[in-house]
CSV table of C-alpha atoms and ligand atoms in Angstrom, one decimal:
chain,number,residue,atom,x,y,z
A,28,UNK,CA,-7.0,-24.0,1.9
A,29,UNK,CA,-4.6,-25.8,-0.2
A,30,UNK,CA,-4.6,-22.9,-2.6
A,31,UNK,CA,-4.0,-20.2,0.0
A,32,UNK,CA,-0.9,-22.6,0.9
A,33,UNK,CA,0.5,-22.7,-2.0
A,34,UNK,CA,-0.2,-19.4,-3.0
A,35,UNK,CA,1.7,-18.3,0.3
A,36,UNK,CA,4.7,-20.8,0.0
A,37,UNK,CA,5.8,-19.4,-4.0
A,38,UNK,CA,5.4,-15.5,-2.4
A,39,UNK,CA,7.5,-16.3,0.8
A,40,UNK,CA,10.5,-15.5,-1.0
A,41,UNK,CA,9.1,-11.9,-2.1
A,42,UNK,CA,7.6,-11.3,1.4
A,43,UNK,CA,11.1,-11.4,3.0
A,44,UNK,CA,12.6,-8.6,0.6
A,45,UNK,CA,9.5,-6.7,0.8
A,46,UNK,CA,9.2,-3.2,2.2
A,47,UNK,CA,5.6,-1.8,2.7
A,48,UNK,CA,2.3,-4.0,1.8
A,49,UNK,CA,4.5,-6.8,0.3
A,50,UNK,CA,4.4,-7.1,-3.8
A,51,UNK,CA,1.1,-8.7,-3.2
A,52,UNK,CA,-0.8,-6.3,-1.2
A,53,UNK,CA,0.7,-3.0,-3.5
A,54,UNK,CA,-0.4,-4.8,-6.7
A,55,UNK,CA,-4.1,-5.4,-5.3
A,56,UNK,CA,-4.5,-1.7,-3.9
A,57,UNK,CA,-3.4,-0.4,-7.4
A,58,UNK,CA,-6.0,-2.7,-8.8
A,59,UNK,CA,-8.8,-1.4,-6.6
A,60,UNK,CA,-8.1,2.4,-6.9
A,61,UNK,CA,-8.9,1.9,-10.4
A,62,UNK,CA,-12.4,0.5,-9.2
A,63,UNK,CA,-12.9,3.4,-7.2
A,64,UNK,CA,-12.5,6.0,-9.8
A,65,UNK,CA,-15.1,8.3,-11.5
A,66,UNK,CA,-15.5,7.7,-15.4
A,67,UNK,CA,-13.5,10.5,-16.6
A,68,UNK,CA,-10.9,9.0,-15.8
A,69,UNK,CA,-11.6,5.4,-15.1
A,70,UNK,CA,-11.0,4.3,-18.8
A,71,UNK,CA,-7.3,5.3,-18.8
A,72,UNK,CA,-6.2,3.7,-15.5
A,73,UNK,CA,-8.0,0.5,-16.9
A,74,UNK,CA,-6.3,0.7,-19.9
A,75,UNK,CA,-2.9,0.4,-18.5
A,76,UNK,CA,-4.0,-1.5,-15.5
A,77,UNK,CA,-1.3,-3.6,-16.2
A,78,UNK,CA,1.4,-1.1,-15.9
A,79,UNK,CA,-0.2,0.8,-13.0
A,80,UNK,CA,0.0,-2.9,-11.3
A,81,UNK,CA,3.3,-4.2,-12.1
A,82,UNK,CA,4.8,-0.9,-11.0
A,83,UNK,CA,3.1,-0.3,-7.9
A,84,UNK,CA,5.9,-1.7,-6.5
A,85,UNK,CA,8.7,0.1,-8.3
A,86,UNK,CA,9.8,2.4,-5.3
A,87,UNK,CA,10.6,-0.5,-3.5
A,88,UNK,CA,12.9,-2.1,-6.1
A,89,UNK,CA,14.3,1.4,-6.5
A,90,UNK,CA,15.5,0.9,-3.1
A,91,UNK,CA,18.0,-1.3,-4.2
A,92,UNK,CA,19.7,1.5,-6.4
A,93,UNK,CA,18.8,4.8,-4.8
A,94,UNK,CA,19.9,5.6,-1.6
A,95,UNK,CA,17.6,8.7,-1.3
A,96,UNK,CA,14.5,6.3,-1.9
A,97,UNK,CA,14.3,4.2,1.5
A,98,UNK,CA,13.5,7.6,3.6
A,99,UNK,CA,10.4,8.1,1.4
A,100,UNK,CA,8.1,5.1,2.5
A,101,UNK,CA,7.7,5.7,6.2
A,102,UNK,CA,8.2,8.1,8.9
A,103,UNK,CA,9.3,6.7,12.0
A,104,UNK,CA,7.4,9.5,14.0
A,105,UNK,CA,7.4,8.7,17.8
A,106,UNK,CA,11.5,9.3,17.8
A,107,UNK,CA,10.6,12.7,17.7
A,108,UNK,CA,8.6,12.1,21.3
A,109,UNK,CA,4.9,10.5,22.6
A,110,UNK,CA,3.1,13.8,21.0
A,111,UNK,CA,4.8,14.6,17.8
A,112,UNK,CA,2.1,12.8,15.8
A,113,UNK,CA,0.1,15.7,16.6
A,114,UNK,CA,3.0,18.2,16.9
A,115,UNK,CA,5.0,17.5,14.0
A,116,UNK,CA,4.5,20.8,11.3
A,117,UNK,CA,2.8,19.5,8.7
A,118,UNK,CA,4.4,22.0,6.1
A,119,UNK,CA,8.2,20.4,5.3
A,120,UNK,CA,9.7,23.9,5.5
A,121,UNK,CA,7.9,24.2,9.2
A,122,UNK,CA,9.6,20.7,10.6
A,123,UNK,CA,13.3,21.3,8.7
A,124,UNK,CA,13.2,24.2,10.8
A,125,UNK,CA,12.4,22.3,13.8
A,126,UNK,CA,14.5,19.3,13.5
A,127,UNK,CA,16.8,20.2,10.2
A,128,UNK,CA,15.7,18.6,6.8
A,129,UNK,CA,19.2,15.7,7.6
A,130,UNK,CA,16.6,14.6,10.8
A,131,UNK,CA,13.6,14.5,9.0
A,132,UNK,CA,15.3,12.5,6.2
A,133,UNK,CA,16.8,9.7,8.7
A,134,UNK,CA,13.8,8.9,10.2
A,135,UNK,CA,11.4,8.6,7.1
A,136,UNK,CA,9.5,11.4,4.7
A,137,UNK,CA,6.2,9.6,3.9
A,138,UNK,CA,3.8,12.0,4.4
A,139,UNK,CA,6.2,14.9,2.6
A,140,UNK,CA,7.2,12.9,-0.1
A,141,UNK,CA,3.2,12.3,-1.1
A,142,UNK,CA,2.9,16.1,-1.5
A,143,UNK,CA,5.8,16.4,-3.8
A,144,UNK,CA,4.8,13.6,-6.0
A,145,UNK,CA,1.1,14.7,-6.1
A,146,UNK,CA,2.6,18.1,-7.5
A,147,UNK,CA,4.2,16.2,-9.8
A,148,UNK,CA,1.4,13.8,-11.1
A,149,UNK,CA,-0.8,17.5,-11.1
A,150,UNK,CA,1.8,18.8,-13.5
A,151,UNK,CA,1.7,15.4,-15.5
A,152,UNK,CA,-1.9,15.8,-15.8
A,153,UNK,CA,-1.1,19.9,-16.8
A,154,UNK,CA,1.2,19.1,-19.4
A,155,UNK,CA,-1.5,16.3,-20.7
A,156,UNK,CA,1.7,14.1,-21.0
A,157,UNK,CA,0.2,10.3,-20.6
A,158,UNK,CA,3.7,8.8,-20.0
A,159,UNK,CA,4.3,11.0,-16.8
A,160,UNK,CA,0.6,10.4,-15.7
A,161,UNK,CA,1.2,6.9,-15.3
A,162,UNK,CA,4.6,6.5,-14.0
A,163,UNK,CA,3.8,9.5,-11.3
A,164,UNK,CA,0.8,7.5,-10.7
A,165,UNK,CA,2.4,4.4,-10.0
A,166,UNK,CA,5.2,6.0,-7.8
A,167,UNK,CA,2.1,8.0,-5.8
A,168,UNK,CA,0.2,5.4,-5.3
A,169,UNK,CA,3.0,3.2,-3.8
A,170,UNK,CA,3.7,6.0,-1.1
A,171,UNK,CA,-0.3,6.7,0.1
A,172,UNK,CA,-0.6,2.9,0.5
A,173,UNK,CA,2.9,2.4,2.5
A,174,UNK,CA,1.3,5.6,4.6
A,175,UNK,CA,-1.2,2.7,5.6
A,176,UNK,CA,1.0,0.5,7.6
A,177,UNK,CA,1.1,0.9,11.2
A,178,UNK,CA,4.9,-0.5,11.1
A,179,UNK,CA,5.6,2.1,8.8
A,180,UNK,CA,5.1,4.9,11.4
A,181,UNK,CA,7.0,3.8,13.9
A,182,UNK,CA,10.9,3.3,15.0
A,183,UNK,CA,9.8,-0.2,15.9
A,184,UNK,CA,8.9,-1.3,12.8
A,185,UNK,CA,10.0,-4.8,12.9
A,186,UNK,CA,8.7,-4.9,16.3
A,187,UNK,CA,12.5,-5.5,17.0
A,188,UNK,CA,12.6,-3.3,20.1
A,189,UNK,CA,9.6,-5.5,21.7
A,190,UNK,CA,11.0,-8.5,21.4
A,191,UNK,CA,8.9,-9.2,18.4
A,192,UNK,CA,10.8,-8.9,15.7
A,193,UNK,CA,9.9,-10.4,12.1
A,194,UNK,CA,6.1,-8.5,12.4
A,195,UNK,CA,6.7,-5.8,9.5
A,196,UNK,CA,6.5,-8.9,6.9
A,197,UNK,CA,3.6,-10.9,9.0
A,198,UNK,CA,1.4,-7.9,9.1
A,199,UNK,CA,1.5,-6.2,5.6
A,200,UNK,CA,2.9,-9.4,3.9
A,201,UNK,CA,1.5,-12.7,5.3
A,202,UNK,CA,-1.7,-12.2,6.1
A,203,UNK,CA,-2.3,-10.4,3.1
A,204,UNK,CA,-1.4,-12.9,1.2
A,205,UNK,CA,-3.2,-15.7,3.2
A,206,UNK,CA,-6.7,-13.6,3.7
A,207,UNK,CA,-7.0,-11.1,1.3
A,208,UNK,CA,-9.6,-13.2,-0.5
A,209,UNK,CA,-12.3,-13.3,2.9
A,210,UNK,CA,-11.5,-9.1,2.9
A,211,UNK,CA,-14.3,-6.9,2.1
A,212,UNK,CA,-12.6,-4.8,-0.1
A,213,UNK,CA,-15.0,-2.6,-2.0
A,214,UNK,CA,-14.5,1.0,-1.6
A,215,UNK,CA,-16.4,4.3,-1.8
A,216,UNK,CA,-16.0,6.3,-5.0
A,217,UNK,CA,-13.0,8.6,-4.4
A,218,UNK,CA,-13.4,12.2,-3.5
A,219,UNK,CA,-11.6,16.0,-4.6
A,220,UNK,CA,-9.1,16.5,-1.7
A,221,UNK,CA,-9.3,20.3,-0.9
A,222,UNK,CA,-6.3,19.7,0.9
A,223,UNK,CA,-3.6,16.8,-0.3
A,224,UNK,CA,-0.8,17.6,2.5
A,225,UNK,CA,-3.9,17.4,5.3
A,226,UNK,CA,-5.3,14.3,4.1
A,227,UNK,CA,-1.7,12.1,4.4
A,228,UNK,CA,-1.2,13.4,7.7
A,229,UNK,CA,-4.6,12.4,8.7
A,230,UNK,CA,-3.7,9.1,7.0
A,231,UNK,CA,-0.8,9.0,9.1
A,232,UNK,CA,-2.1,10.1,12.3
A,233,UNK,CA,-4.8,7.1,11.9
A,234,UNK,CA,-2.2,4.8,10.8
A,235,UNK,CA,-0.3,5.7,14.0
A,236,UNK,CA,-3.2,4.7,16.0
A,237,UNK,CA,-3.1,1.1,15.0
A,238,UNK,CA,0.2,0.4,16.5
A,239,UNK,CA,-0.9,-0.3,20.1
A,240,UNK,CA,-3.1,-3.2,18.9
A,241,UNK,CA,-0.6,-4.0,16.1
A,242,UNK,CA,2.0,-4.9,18.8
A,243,UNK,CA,0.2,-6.3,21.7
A,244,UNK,CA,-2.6,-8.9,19.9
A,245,UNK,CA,0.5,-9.9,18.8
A,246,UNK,CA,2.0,-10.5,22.5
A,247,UNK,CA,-1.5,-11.6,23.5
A,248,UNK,CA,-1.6,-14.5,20.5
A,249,UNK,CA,1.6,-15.7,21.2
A,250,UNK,CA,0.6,-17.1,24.7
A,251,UNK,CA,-1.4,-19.4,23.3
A,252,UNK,CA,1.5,-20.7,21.1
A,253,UNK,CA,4.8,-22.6,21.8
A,254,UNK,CA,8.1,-21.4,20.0
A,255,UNK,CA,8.1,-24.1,17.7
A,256,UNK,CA,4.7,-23.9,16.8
A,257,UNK,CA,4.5,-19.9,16.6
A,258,UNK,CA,7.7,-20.0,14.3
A,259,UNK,CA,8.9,-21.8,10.9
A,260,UNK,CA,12.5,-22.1,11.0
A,261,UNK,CA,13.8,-21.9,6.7
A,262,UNK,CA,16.9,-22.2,5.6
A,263,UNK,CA,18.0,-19.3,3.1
A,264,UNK,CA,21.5,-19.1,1.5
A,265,UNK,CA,23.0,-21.4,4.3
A,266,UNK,CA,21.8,-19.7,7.1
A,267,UNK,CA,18.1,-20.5,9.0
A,268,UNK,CA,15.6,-17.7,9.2
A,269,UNK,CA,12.8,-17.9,11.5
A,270,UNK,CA,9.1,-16.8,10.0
A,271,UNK,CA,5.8,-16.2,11.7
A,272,UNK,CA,3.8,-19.7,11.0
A,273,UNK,CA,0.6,-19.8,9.2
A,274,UNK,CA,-1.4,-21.3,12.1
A,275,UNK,CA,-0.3,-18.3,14.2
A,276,UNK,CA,-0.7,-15.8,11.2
A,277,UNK,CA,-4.4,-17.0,11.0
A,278,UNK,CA,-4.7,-16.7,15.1
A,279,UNK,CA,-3.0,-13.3,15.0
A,280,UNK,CA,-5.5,-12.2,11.7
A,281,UNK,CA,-8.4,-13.3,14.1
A,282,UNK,CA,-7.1,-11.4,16.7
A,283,UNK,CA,-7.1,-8.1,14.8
A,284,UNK,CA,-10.3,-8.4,13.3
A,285,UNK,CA,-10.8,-6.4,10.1
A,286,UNK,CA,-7.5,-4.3,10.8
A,287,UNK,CA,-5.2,-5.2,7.9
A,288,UNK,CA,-8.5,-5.6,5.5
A,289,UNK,CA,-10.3,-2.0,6.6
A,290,UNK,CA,-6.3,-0.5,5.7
A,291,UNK,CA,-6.3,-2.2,2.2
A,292,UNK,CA,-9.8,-0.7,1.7
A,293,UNK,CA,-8.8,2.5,3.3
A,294,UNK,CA,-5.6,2.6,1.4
A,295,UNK,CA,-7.4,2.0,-2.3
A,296,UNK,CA,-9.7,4.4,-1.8
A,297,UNK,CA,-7.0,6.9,-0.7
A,298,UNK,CA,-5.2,6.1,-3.8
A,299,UNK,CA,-8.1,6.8,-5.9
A,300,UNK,CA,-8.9,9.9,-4.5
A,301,UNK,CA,-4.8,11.5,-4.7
A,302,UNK,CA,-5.0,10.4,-8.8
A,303,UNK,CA,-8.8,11.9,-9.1
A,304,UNK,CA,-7.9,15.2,-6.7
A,305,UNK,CA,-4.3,16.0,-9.4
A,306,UNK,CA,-6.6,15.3,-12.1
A,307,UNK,CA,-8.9,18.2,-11.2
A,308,UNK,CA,-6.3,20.3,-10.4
A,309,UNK,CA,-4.2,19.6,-13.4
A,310,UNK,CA,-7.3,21.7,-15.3
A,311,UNK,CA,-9.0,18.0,-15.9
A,312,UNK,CA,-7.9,17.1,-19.2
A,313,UNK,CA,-10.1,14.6,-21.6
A,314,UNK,CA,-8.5,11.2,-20.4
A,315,UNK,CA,-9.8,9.4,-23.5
A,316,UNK,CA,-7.9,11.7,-26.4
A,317,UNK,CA,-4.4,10.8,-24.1
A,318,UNK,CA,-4.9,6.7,-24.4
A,319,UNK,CA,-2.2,5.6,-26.5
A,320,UNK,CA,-5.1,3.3,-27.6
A,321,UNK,CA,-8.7,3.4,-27.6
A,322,UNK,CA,-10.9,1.4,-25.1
A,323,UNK,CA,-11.9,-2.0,-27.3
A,324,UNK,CA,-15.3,-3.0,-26.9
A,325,UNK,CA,-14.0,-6.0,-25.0
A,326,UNK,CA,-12.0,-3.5,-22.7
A,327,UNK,CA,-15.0,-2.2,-22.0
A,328,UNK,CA,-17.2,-5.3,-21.1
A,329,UNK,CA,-13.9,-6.7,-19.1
A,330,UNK,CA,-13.7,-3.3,-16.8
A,331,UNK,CA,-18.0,-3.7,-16.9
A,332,UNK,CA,-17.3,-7.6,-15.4
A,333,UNK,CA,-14.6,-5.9,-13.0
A,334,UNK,CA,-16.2,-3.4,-11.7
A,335,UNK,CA,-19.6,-5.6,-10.8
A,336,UNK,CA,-17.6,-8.2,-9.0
A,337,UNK,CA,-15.7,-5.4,-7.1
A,338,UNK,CA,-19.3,-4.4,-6.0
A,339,UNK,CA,-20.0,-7.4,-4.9
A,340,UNK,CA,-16.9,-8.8,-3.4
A,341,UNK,CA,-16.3,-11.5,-6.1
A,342,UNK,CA,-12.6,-10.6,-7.2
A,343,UNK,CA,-10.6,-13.6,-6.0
A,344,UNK,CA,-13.5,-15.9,-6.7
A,345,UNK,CA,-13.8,-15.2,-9.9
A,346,UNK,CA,-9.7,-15.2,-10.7
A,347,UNK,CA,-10.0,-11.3,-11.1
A,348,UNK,CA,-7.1,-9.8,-9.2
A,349,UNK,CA,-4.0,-9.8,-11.5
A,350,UNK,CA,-1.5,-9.9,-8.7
A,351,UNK,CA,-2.9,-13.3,-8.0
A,352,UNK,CA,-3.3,-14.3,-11.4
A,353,UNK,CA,0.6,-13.7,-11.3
A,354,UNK,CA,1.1,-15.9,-7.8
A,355,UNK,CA,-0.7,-18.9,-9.3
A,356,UNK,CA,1.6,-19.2,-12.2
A,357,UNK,CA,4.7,-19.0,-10.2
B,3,ZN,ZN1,7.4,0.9,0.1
C-alpha cells in the first residue's frame, strides 16, 4: 500500500492538469491495445511502443496551444435534451444541419472527430508512410479511450452542477492510479469494424449509461464520510485546492465495482480494433518491411514475456506497464 501511495502522491500534480483518463490511465490503454493486436501488425506497434505510449497523451498537451483541440475529447450530449443520445445524427453533415457545425463544436466532437482521424490513420496505412501510422495512431487512440469516460459525455463533467465537483479527476485519474494494478485488464483480440462511425457512437451511447451510477455512488459514499475526511485540502501556487481523499477514493472504487476497470479494458480493446480495422482498409500493407528497424531477437522474447503476463494479469506485478515504470522514477 505504501507503493500505491506514493505512486499516487508524485502523479497528483499530473492528475489536476489532466483531461480524459489522466496521463496514467492513456499511457496504460496504449500499452494494452498493443496486446490485443493480431500479428500482422503486432510487431510494429511493439516496436515503437514507446512512442505510441508517451504520446497517447499528446492531444491533451495540444490543448494548451490549439484552441480547436479541447472540443475533440468529449461531447457533452445531454445539452442537446434527455433523448439526444439516441437522436443525435450520427453522420456530422446530418447534426450540423440540425444544430449548425458552431453548436456541435461548443459542446464537444468526440465521436466525429474519431471518424476523421480513422480516415486519416486509413490513408497513413494507404500511403505505407510509417511516420503518419504512428502519430495518427497515437492521436486516434487518445480520442476512442476519452470516448470511455462517463464525464466526458456529459455537460456535468466535473459533477459541478451536482454539487460534486472535483469527480472528472477522481474517476478517470485517482482511482486509476490507485487500483489499476487489482484491474483485470486482459482484453479480447480486436475485431474488423464494418462500421467505424457506428461503433464510437455505440461507445458513446454505453459510455452515456454510466453516468447515473457515476454521480450518485458518489452521493451515496459520501454519507458515510465527513468533509474533512472525504476531502484533502493542498496548497498549490498560494491558493488551497480541495481533492477527493484516498480513503474515500477506495470507498467510492468499491462502490462502483468493476466500472472504471471494465472501461480501461473496454477502451484497449476498442483501440486495438480502430488501428487493426484502418489497417485492413488501408489495403493491409506488410507491417514488418515499414519498421524503421527490424524486431531483435530480444524484442521478440520481451513482447513474448509481455504478452503472457497480459494473459495472465501479471503486468504491474511483474513491473511491466511503462507508464508505471515512469511513476516510480519520479
Ligand atoms: Zn483527452
Amino acid at each position: 500500500m505504501k507503493r500505491i501511495t506514493l505512486i499516487a502522491a508524485a502523479l497528483l500534480f499530473c492528475s489536476a492538469l489532466s483531461y480524459g483518463w489522466g496521463f496514467f490511465g492513456h499511457k496504460v490503454i496504449h500499452q494494452l491495445a498493443i496486446y490485443n493486436l493480431p500479428k500482422q501488425l503486432q510487431g510494429f506497434y511493439f516496436k515503437h511502443h514507446n512512442y505510441l505510449i508517451s504520446k497517447s497523451v499528446r492531444p491533451d498537451e495540444r490543448r494548451n496551444d490549439d484552441p480547436a483541440e479541447a472540443p475533440r475529447h468529449y461531447i457533452d450530449i445531454d445539452v442537446y435534451g434527455d433523448e439526444a443520445i439516441n437522436t443525435m445524427p450520427e453522420a456530422w453533415e446530418a447534426a450540423a444541419a440540425r444544430y449548425t457545425a458552431d453548436t456541435l463544436l461548443k459542446y464537444g466532437i468526440v465521436p466525429w472527430h474519431v471518424v476523421v482521424v480513422q480516415e486519416r490513420l486509413t490513408n497513413a496505412f494507404k500511403e505505407q508512410n510509417a511516420d503518419s501510422i504512428l502519430y495518427y495512431s497515437a492521436d486516434l487512440g487518445h480520442y476512442i479511450a476519452d470516448a470511455h469516460v462517463p464525464l466526458h459525455t456529459t455537460v456535468n463533467y466535473d459533477g459541478q452542477l451536482t454539487a460534486q465537483k472535483g469527480m472528472h479527476s477522481l474517476w478517470e485519474s485517482k482511482l486509476p492510479e490507485l487500483f489499476a494494478q487489482t484491474y483485470k485488464l486482459q482484453g479480447k483480440k480486436a475485431t474488423y469494424l464494418p462500421d467505424t462511425e457506428k461503433q464510437i457512437w455505440q461507445v458513446v451511447r454505453h459510455t452515456y449509461s454510466l453516468i447515473p451510477q457515476t454521480l450518485s455512488y458518489e452521493l451515496e459514499v459520501s454519507k458515510e464520510f465527513t468533509p474533512e475526511a472525504k476531502f484533502d485540502q493542498v496548497e498549490r501556487n498560494g491558493k488551497m485546492r480541495q481533492y477527493y481523499s484516498d480513503a474515500f477514493a477506495e470507498a467510492y472504487q468499491q462502490k462502483l465495482g468493476s466500472m472504471v476497470e471494465d472501461q480501461m479494458r473496454a477502451a484497449a480493446q476498442q483501440v486495438a480494433s480502430f488501428w487493426y480495422t484502418a489497417w485492413v482498409d488501408g489495403g493491409k500493407p506488410d507491417m514488418d518491411k515499414l519498421m524503421f528497424q527490424a524486431l531483435t531477437k530480444a524484442d521478440k522474447k520481451q513482447l513474448k514475456q509481455e504478452k503472457k503476463a497480459f494473459r495472465r494479469g501479471q503486468l504491474f506485478e511483474k513491473c511491466l506497464v511503462v507508464a508505471a515504470k515512469g511513476q516510480t522514477k519520479e
